[in-house]
């Protein structure tokens, strides 16, 4: 099995064995070509290109250079792919790189990146996760252990000139936002065994991939919010000629894989689109989900976690963010479901009240907070 | 087992055996009292109180009197419940009423109620569903059959005076919106076997329930969007004294039940917060979910459904509405996942293109459209 | 929706509104005829025809009259079904009869019926179960509560003369054994939403059904081993003409339904085909499963259950009986998996050892044992 | 992370970097020692030690030297483990060895090893499987693709002298049978994330492991019946002191992991304990399962597979072998459930009859059969 893109995590992003890139453009030169039906591997840097370290200080998160991100592997040409086709990408496997059995989750400082709850948690902090095979644990967030729903946060085919122009007019062509071609969708269910249908805009498709996540909660709420890592993806591709027209496709679609961790037992928190100051936001699902997350954090704090730990945990563990009522004017309702079985203690409500856990410590903070 | 609230679907809402109500107020008189631990039944009207008929014309949807809704059963006193407690409500079962083996889904007209996609589908239409045990089929949307994720759209304890004042100031005390106490959350996973923790505001809790859904997709997007029906709920309650304070509760939380239909094979459509006119809406999950729904509808149309049929189907079948990236500025990403196995034909993309189904007919329209 | 067979649990088996039968024979007169595609209901007595009572004494189990069993509803003619066809039976729903919210599980005395472990547990005993919607609990086996995997233990089409002759030569035509036509298979997964393909031997198929179980563990090990009850089944049938030949069918086949309770968290006990006396039985899966069951019982006894309670629990709750190695000479290996989440306390092993539960009481015994 | 046992698949079993062994004995010298809580890796040869090749001829299967098997890695000492303890083994991950992306399944010849159906399929044959990440496909069994339920077939702690004597008296101390200590149980669900509790008989536990399977059906019916391969296991261990006594343990028990492939849609075949000649075998689950397997094979043959292909497929793919009625004298009932979604065509019965697939080829046979 070929490895068509190689990385070396001991080297800076600019000195990689296979060049990486961090902008969307049809003229980024392809680094490899594959055949439809071929099974091949692609290695990827973590999205920051190695800026974050396995230590107990969050200064690297605070001072992260966001002008570099995201480092992507590719573009990869798929022989025969033409504009108008659908590129069918099957994620046959994803693994950490050999010997790289750790990842990180960070809350960006409000003044450098920020996140979903930066009004409440404005300071940089981080958690380091250790991988025990399929499981992750963190010395910064004790009391939990879960199987990762490993996936790439970012995938897509290169835009053509027209699409690029549209993006540049609208928001620039950085890699941060999700877009018509997919991009940084941060869909946690694009895991092992999933199959994604991407619109093709240029000859050869020019597919890129990166931002590997060992695990992530829906929303990736703390922004650097998954368990971020380098990794190696096993891929297989095929082509549906003229698929965009045949299926009326505007954005990618996908089918999830058969080996997602089974965490059916969840404790689920509701939120409505009335913010913490009592202000109503008309059918605003974003606001409703924010409130659901804040409600979940309050619950976890009662068990002994700090707010920052709870925020990082919702962001990094396989939590389900769902839309409930979207039409019941004037309030939207959204929910976040947390796997009960990832906790070493019981987090469900009972007449005894929460047994406050001791020794839950705290996440890594910046040096000026210590 | 006691049935503490009874309804008679042959009679108007005002002539029910047990009085029903349609506003939230602490002074609505309780119709029954139950003991913690008691298992009991509550019968409910459909949310419109019988306005919609099992026929092939959507005039009743077009002309629905929304000033009446929602008709709720209760309030029910739970002996011993006190303000500040959590009321633990277990939904032991939900069934259609004997002999009432049908339900309806409607798209409200834009000028009378509207819905999530009323800019695209402004006219009233409806689909009637027939129940075959756990399954639903519709003569108005052929080609699908699915197991219902049966649930009440609306539950909660009565507000106290202070909460009621807050609501009246904010939005009135109609039953439509979801709120701090729960209310019309339209969470499809509050199904058989689920357990919900509700804040208690008044002595006895004064719990009400209604708006029974045989099935619903996340968002309940067409507004009258579930498979709406009358039904009977089997409940069991307990109390966590002082639970609001103990667990830091602002909104209800819940644990799903163990018998949700297993529809793991899904085809999932993505949407981003750029609307159909190319306008970007900053991290707007509502807009992103709307685009995901429109993308799904385009796909279903390629297989032969009308847009209205597809809209009703997304609204009524057990589709999953999920939040993906919520921090990847400036675009939010949301998804809608459709159960593959509910279709009698293959809706997944292939090189052969969609085989356009014949004889899919159309949904029920208003008499002026026929 | 028609109810084509009615029962009255207040009356003896011989005085039922629709006649019941308890032997397989092509000449048992049909009691109803249905059309392919029709959805209809069939009511059933419990398998003993009401011999077992909702009380705390096992004398009725000890003295059960097994010459009567099993009482079946039917035969039902399916219009158009012919010998050689496959009858496709969809179990659209199963429910207890209205007002009959209880069931029983018994260990038959070794001298009257016996069971899988009668060498170890020779005495009659029983447990009564109360239904709380989808859940069952028992005053005779405290500490557990589970969602039932409701199903009929016994279904099949009438044999023709040739098949009947074969049975009579081989074992008689009582209803007890599973056979070529299906019969008393006691497959717990033939639950709501399942679809079974039965060979047809006579004109009209003459389908019979009975022995309704609210729940059962694989093996139904205590013989009267499910949660036995009366009930009502919603059915829908279709025909595959000449299906026996087309698909090479000797015994029924089936597809499980989509709403089986999700009890993925299991504690699973292994057994090998060496009996409790150290005697080896060559690749004997029956012996291996017996040892797995005995191992599970020992575990449950450490938590405070009596052996009889544990035996009844394995028999009645949704335990999975699986075959592991069947070729590793000379020992077969089989397992029984017990749902962890049905217990109110933790039954998984830990360094603290089992916390022996108090107040687990005992099951109902015979009057001479009290 | 340490790798405590290393193998080199290019070398014979006797020249491995870490010695391997193939008999159970307390005096086999330990090759490594680990601490409780340590996460470490163990590499394993395939069970035959490399006798079977990735080619299209089954002569190697026919002539396999069974006196060598099974090659095990270990024994591994766990510091602090004492006789009477339970050794808790968590399978954190299992992977093929790097670059070894294939495995094999064989039917042993009746005169050299045989298998579950050797009366019907007496000749040696084999299938080679290629791994595409989590998926397996075979050029010898086209039309199927499935996610592997990867697991070790064989694990356990070394026996003490007394247990060894018992085995030697009973059946010898070869590695083939499952036994009190676990051993060759071939339980497919001991996959990623599972946790197994093993009795400890000697100081340090002396744990051995081997016989890695990429996938297997329950029963591993063709004997060389899993997708056999070399591999690397990530393990973590802990000790429950005096656990044998505390929990009344005779055989290992386990809890399955959270990432088993979800193949809920199954077509399930029944068998009863009446053999193909009409001979009844009293409550014989082994006979019933054999008949269920034969029934499944007949079905698959109707779709175009040869009997040998179907036999290999049931043996190697994640089929569920379950016990149904075990008390319904005189016939036992057992079932085999086959994942519907692993087939590229529809294998469920319909009025159209099976569409016979062309180009399904055949499995690899011996050179004298070509």
PDB file of N, CA, C and O in Angstrom, chain D residues 123-162:
ATOM      1  N   UNK D 123     -12.922 -31.478   1.600  1.00  0.00           N
ATOM      2  CA  UNK D 123     -11.659 -31.148   0.937  1.00  0.00           C
ATOM      3  C   UNK D 123     -11.089 -29.817   1.395  1.00  0.00           C
ATOM      4  O   UNK D 123     -11.828 -28.883   1.705  1.00  0.00           O
ATOM      5  N   UNK D 124      -9.775 -29.735   1.374  1.00  0.00           N
ATOM      6  CA  UNK D 124      -9.106 -28.494   1.732  1.00  0.00           C
ATOM      7  C   UNK D 124      -9.396 -27.407   0.701  1.00  0.00           C
ATOM      8  O   UNK D 124      -9.415 -27.675  -0.507  1.00  0.00           O
ATOM      9  N   UNK D 125      -9.625 -26.205   1.180  1.00  0.00           N
ATOM     10  CA  UNK D 125      -9.708 -25.047   0.304  1.00  0.00           C
ATOM     11  C   UNK D 125      -9.372 -23.814   1.128  1.00  0.00           C
ATOM     12  O   UNK D 125      -9.264 -23.886   2.342  1.00  0.00           O
ATOM     13  N   UNK D 126      -9.194 -22.685   0.458  1.00  0.00           N
ATOM     14  CA  UNK D 126      -8.883 -21.476   1.229  1.00  0.00           C
ATOM     15  C   UNK D 126      -9.327 -20.214   0.500  1.00  0.00           C
ATOM     16  O   UNK D 126      -9.643 -20.243  -0.688  1.00  0.00           O
ATOM     17  N   UNK D 127      -9.372 -19.146   1.277  1.00  0.00           N
ATOM     18  CA  UNK D 127      -9.622 -17.813   0.727  1.00  0.00           C
ATOM     19  C   UNK D 127      -8.601 -16.864   1.339  1.00  0.00           C
ATOM     20  O   UNK D 127      -8.314 -16.937   2.527  1.00  0.00           O
ATOM     21  N   UNK D 128      -8.070 -16.012   0.479  1.00  0.00           N
ATOM     22  CA  UNK D 128      -7.171 -14.954   0.936  1.00  0.00           C
ATOM     23  C   UNK D 128      -7.966 -13.656   1.019  1.00  0.00           C
ATOM     24  O   UNK D 128      -8.783 -13.365   0.138  1.00  0.00           O
ATOM     25  N   UNK D 129      -7.727 -12.917   2.076  1.00  0.00           N
ATOM     26  CA  UNK D 129      -8.426 -11.647   2.305  1.00  0.00           C
ATOM     27  C   UNK D 129      -7.439 -10.492   2.263  1.00  0.00           C
ATOM     28  O   UNK D 129      -6.345 -10.583   2.828  1.00  0.00           O
ATOM     29  N   UNK D 130      -7.845  -9.435   1.615  1.00  0.00           N
ATOM     30  CA  UNK D 130      -7.058  -8.203   1.602  1.00  0.00           C
ATOM     31  C   UNK D 130      -7.699  -7.188   2.517  1.00  0.00           C
ATOM     32  O   UNK D 130      -8.928  -7.046   2.526  1.00  0.00           O
ATOM     33  N   UNK D 131      -6.861  -6.484   3.270  1.00  0.00           N
ATOM     34  CA  UNK D 131      -7.384  -5.494   4.201  1.00  0.00           C
ATOM     35  C   UNK D 131      -7.309  -4.106   3.580  1.00  0.00           C
ATOM     36  O   UNK D 131      -6.264  -3.692   3.093  1.00  0.00           O
ATOM     37  N   UNK D 132      -8.436  -3.425   3.601  1.00  0.00           N
ATOM     38  CA  UNK D 132      -8.498  -2.009   3.202  1.00  0.00           C
ATOM     39  C   UNK D 132      -8.866  -1.238   4.454  1.00  0.00           C
ATOM     40  O   UNK D 132     -10.026  -0.927   4.689  1.00  0.00           O
ATOM     41  N   UNK D 133      -7.874  -0.979   5.297  1.00  0.00           N
ATOM     42  CA  UNK D 133      -8.155  -0.358   6.586  1.00  0.00           C
ATOM     43  C   UNK D 133      -9.011  -1.282   7.421  1.00  0.00           C
ATOM     44  O   UNK D 133      -8.638  -2.431   7.658  1.00  0.00           O
ATOM     45  N   UNK D 134     -10.174  -0.816   7.839  1.00  0.00           N
ATOM     46  CA  UNK D 134     -11.031  -1.645   8.692  1.00  0.00           C
ATOM     47  C   UNK D 134     -11.767  -2.719   7.903  1.00  0.00           C
ATOM     48  O   UNK D 134     -12.380  -3.598   8.507  1.00  0.00           O
ATOM     49  N   UNK D 135     -11.729  -2.660   6.592  1.00  0.00           N
ATOM     50  CA  UNK D 135     -12.516  -3.573   5.769  1.00  0.00           C
ATOM     51  C   UNK D 135     -11.689  -4.741   5.225  1.00  0.00           C
ATOM     52  O   UNK D 135     -10.485  -4.610   4.996  1.00  0.00           O
ATOM     53  N   UNK D 136     -12.358  -5.859   4.966  1.00  0.00           N
ATOM     54  CA  UNK D 136     -11.748  -7.000   4.300  1.00  0.00           C
ATOM     55  C   UNK D 136     -12.525  -7.345   3.038  1.00  0.00           C
ATOM     56  O   UNK D 136     -13.757  -7.268   3.013  1.00  0.00           O
ATOM     57  N   UNK D 137     -11.768  -7.717   2.010  1.00  0.00           N
ATOM     58  CA  UNK D 137     -12.360  -8.259   0.787  1.00  0.00           C
ATOM     59  C   UNK D 137     -11.527  -9.470   0.377  1.00  0.00           C
ATOM     60  O   UNK D 137     -10.395  -9.627   0.820  1.00  0.00           O
ATOM     61  N   UNK D 138     -12.101 -10.307  -0.478  1.00  0.00           N
ATOM     62  CA  UNK D 138     -11.372 -11.497  -0.919  1.00  0.00           C
ATOM     63  C   UNK D 138     -11.560 -11.721  -2.410  1.00  0.00           C
ATOM     64  O   UNK D 138     -12.688 -11.692  -2.904  1.00  0.00           O
ATOM     65  N   UNK D 139     -10.471 -11.951  -3.099  1.00  0.00           N
ATOM     66  CA  UNK D 139     -10.580 -12.291  -4.520  1.00  0.00           C
ATOM     67  C   UNK D 139     -11.192 -13.685  -4.689  1.00  0.00           C
ATOM     68  O   UNK D 139     -11.670 -14.025  -5.768  1.00  0.00           O
ATOM     69  N   UNK D 140     -11.219 -14.458  -3.617  1.00  0.00           N
ATOM     70  CA  UNK D 140     -11.782 -15.813  -3.687  1.00  0.00           C
ATOM     71  C   UNK D 140     -13.258 -15.872  -3.309  1.00  0.00           C
ATOM     72  O   UNK D 140     -13.903 -16.911  -3.497  1.00  0.00           O
ATOM     73  N   UNK D 141     -13.755 -14.789  -2.731  1.00  0.00           N
ATOM     74  CA  UNK D 141     -15.180 -14.697  -2.389  1.00  0.00           C
ATOM     75  C   UNK D 141     -15.654 -13.297  -2.762  1.00  0.00           C
ATOM     76  O   UNK D 141     -15.878 -12.446  -1.903  1.00  0.00           O
ATOM     77  N   UNK D 142     -15.842 -13.049  -4.055  1.00  0.00           N
ATOM     78  CA  UNK D 142     -16.264 -11.704  -4.477  1.00  0.00           C
ATOM     79  C   UNK D 142     -17.660 -11.362  -3.957  1.00  0.00           C
ATOM     80  O   UNK D 142     -18.416 -12.245  -3.533  1.00  0.00           O
ATOM     81  N   UNK D 143     -17.977 -10.095  -3.987  1.00  0.00           N
ATOM     82  CA  UNK D 143     -19.347  -9.678  -3.676  1.00  0.00           C
ATOM     83  C   UNK D 143     -19.583  -9.343  -2.217  1.00  0.00           C
ATOM     84  O   UNK D 143     -20.696  -8.967  -1.849  1.00  0.00           O
ATOM     85  N   UNK D 144     -18.557  -9.495  -1.390  1.00  0.00           N
ATOM     86  CA  UNK D 144     -18.704  -9.132   0.019  1.00  0.00           C
ATOM     87  C   UNK D 144     -17.559  -8.215   0.443  1.00  0.00           C
ATOM     88  O   UNK D 144     -16.453  -8.285  -0.087  1.00  0.00           O
ATOM     89  N   UNK D 145     -17.866  -7.395   1.424  1.00  0.00           N
ATOM     90  CA  UNK D 145     -16.882  -6.496   2.027  1.00  0.00           C
ATOM     91  C   UNK D 145     -17.423  -6.174   3.405  1.00  0.00           C
ATOM     92  O   UNK D 145     -18.576  -5.792   3.547  1.00  0.00           O
ATOM     93  N   UNK D 146     -16.592  -6.330   4.412  1.00  0.00           N
ATOM     94  CA  UNK D 146     -17.100  -6.080   5.767  1.00  0.00           C
ATOM     95  C   UNK D 146     -15.997  -5.545   6.665  1.00  0.00           C
ATOM     96  O   UNK D 146     -14.814  -5.749   6.423  1.00  0.00           O
ATOM     97  N   UNK D 147     -16.434  -4.850   7.714  1.00  0.00           N
ATOM     98  CA  UNK D 147     -15.515  -4.364   8.742  1.00  0.00           C
ATOM     99  C   UNK D 147     -15.207  -5.524   9.680  1.00  0.00           C
ATOM    100  O   UNK D 147     -16.106  -6.223  10.147  1.00  0.00           O
ATOM    101  N   UNK D 148     -13.934  -5.732   9.939  1.00  0.00           N
ATOM    102  CA  UNK D 148     -13.535  -6.842  10.792  1.00  0.00           C
ATOM    103  C   UNK D 148     -13.813  -6.582  12.257  1.00  0.00           C
ATOM    104  O   UNK D 148     -13.732  -5.452  12.730  1.00  0.00           O
ATOM    105  N   UNK D 149     -14.180  -7.657  12.947  1.00  0.00           N
ATOM    106  CA  UNK D 149     -14.335  -7.612  14.410  1.00  0.00           C
ATOM    107  C   UNK D 149     -13.060  -8.263  14.958  1.00  0.00           C
ATOM    108  O   UNK D 149     -13.033  -9.409  15.364  1.00  0.00           O
ATOM    109  N   UNK D 150     -11.985  -7.497  14.910  1.00  0.00           N
ATOM    110  CA  UNK D 150     -10.638  -8.022  15.136  1.00  0.00           C
ATOM    111  C   UNK D 150     -10.457  -8.456  16.592  1.00  0.00           C
ATOM    112  O   UNK D 150     -10.914  -7.779  17.507  1.00  0.00           O
ATOM    113  N   UNK D 151      -9.837  -9.613  16.790  1.00  0.00           N
ATOM    114  CA  UNK D 151      -9.705 -10.156  18.148  1.00  0.00           C
ATOM    115  C   UNK D 151      -8.640 -11.242  18.189  1.00  0.00           C
ATOM    116  O   UNK D 151      -8.302 -11.820  17.157  1.00  0.00           O
ATOM    117  N   UNK D 152      -8.130 -11.538  19.384  1.00  0.00           N
ATOM    118  CA  UNK D 152      -7.259 -12.706  19.532  1.00  0.00           C
ATOM    119  C   UNK D 152      -8.125 -13.940  19.785  1.00  0.00           C
ATOM    120  O   UNK D 152      -9.029 -13.904  20.622  1.00  0.00           O
ATOM    121  N   UNK D 153      -7.852 -15.018  19.088  1.00  0.00           N
ATOM    122  CA  UNK D 153      -8.615 -16.244  19.329  1.00  0.00           C
ATOM    123  C   UNK D 153      -8.243 -16.913  20.638  1.00  0.00           C
ATOM    124  O   UNK D 153      -9.030 -17.665  21.209  1.00  0.00           O
ATOM    125  N   UNK D 154      -7.061 -16.603  21.122  1.00  0.00           N
ATOM    126  CA  UNK D 154      -6.495 -17.409  22.202  1.00  0.00           C
ATOM    127  C   UNK D 154      -5.768 -16.540  23.223  1.00  0.00           C
ATOM    128  O   UNK D 154      -4.852 -15.804  22.875  1.00  0.00           O
ATOM    129  N   UNK D 155      -6.188 -16.630  24.451  1.00  0.00           N
ATOM    130  CA  UNK D 155      -5.562 -15.903  25.567  1.00  0.00           C
ATOM    131  C   UNK D 155      -5.729 -16.709  26.837  1.00  0.00           C
ATOM    132  O   UNK D 155      -6.703 -17.462  26.971  1.00  0.00           O
ATOM    133  N   UNK D 156      -4.857 -16.473  27.795  1.00  0.00           N
ATOM    134  CA  UNK D 156      -5.052 -17.083  29.099  1.00  0.00           C
ATOM    135  C   UNK D 156      -3.790 -17.063  29.930  1.00  0.00           C
ATOM    136  O   UNK D 156      -2.701 -16.775  29.426  1.00  0.00           O
ATOM    137  N   UNK D 157      -3.973 -17.352  31.205  1.00  0.00           N
ATOM    138  CA  UNK D 157      -2.842 -17.446  32.121  1.00  0.00           C
ATOM    139  C   UNK D 157      -2.379 -18.904  32.178  1.00  0.00           C
ATOM    140  O   UNK D 157      -3.152 -19.833  31.927  1.00  0.00           O
ATOM    141  N   UNK D 158      -1.130 -19.076  32.521  1.00  0.00           N
ATOM    142  CA  UNK D 158      -0.572 -20.432  32.621  1.00  0.00           C
ATOM    143  C   UNK D 158      -1.271 -21.216  33.725  1.00  0.00           C
ATOM    144  O   UNK D 158      -1.611 -20.665  34.775  1.00  0.00           O
ATOM    145  N   UNK D 159      -1.471 -22.507  33.512  1.00  0.00           N
ATOM    146  CA  UNK D 159      -2.057 -23.360  34.555  1.00  0.00           C
ATOM    147  C   UNK D 159      -1.011 -23.636  35.634  1.00  0.00           C
ATOM    148  O   UNK D 159       0.187 -23.581  35.377  1.00  0.00           O
ATOM    149  N   UNK D 160      -1.472 -23.930  36.817  1.00  0.00           N
ATOM    150  CA  UNK D 160      -0.547 -24.476  37.818  1.00  0.00           C
ATOM    151  C   UNK D 160      -0.463 -25.986  37.606  1.00  0.00           C
ATOM    152  O   UNK D 160      -1.102 -26.560  36.709  1.00  0.00           O
ATOM    153  N   UNK D 161       0.314 -26.627  38.431  1.00  0.00           N
ATOM    154  CA  UNK D 161       0.564 -28.066  38.280  1.00  0.00           C
ATOM    155  C   UNK D 161      -0.738 -28.865  38.373  1.00  0.00           C
ATOM    156  O   UNK D 161      -0.973 -29.776  37.558  1.00  0.00           O
ATOM    157  N   UNK D 162      -1.581 -28.482  39.314  1.00  0.00           N
ATOM    158  CA  UNK D 162      -2.815 -29.258  39.524  1.00  0.00           C
ATOM    159  C   UNK D 162      -3.731 -29.157  38.309  1.00  0.00           C
ATOM    160  O   UNK D 162      -4.313 -30.151  37.852  1.00  0.00           O
TER     161      UNK D 162
END
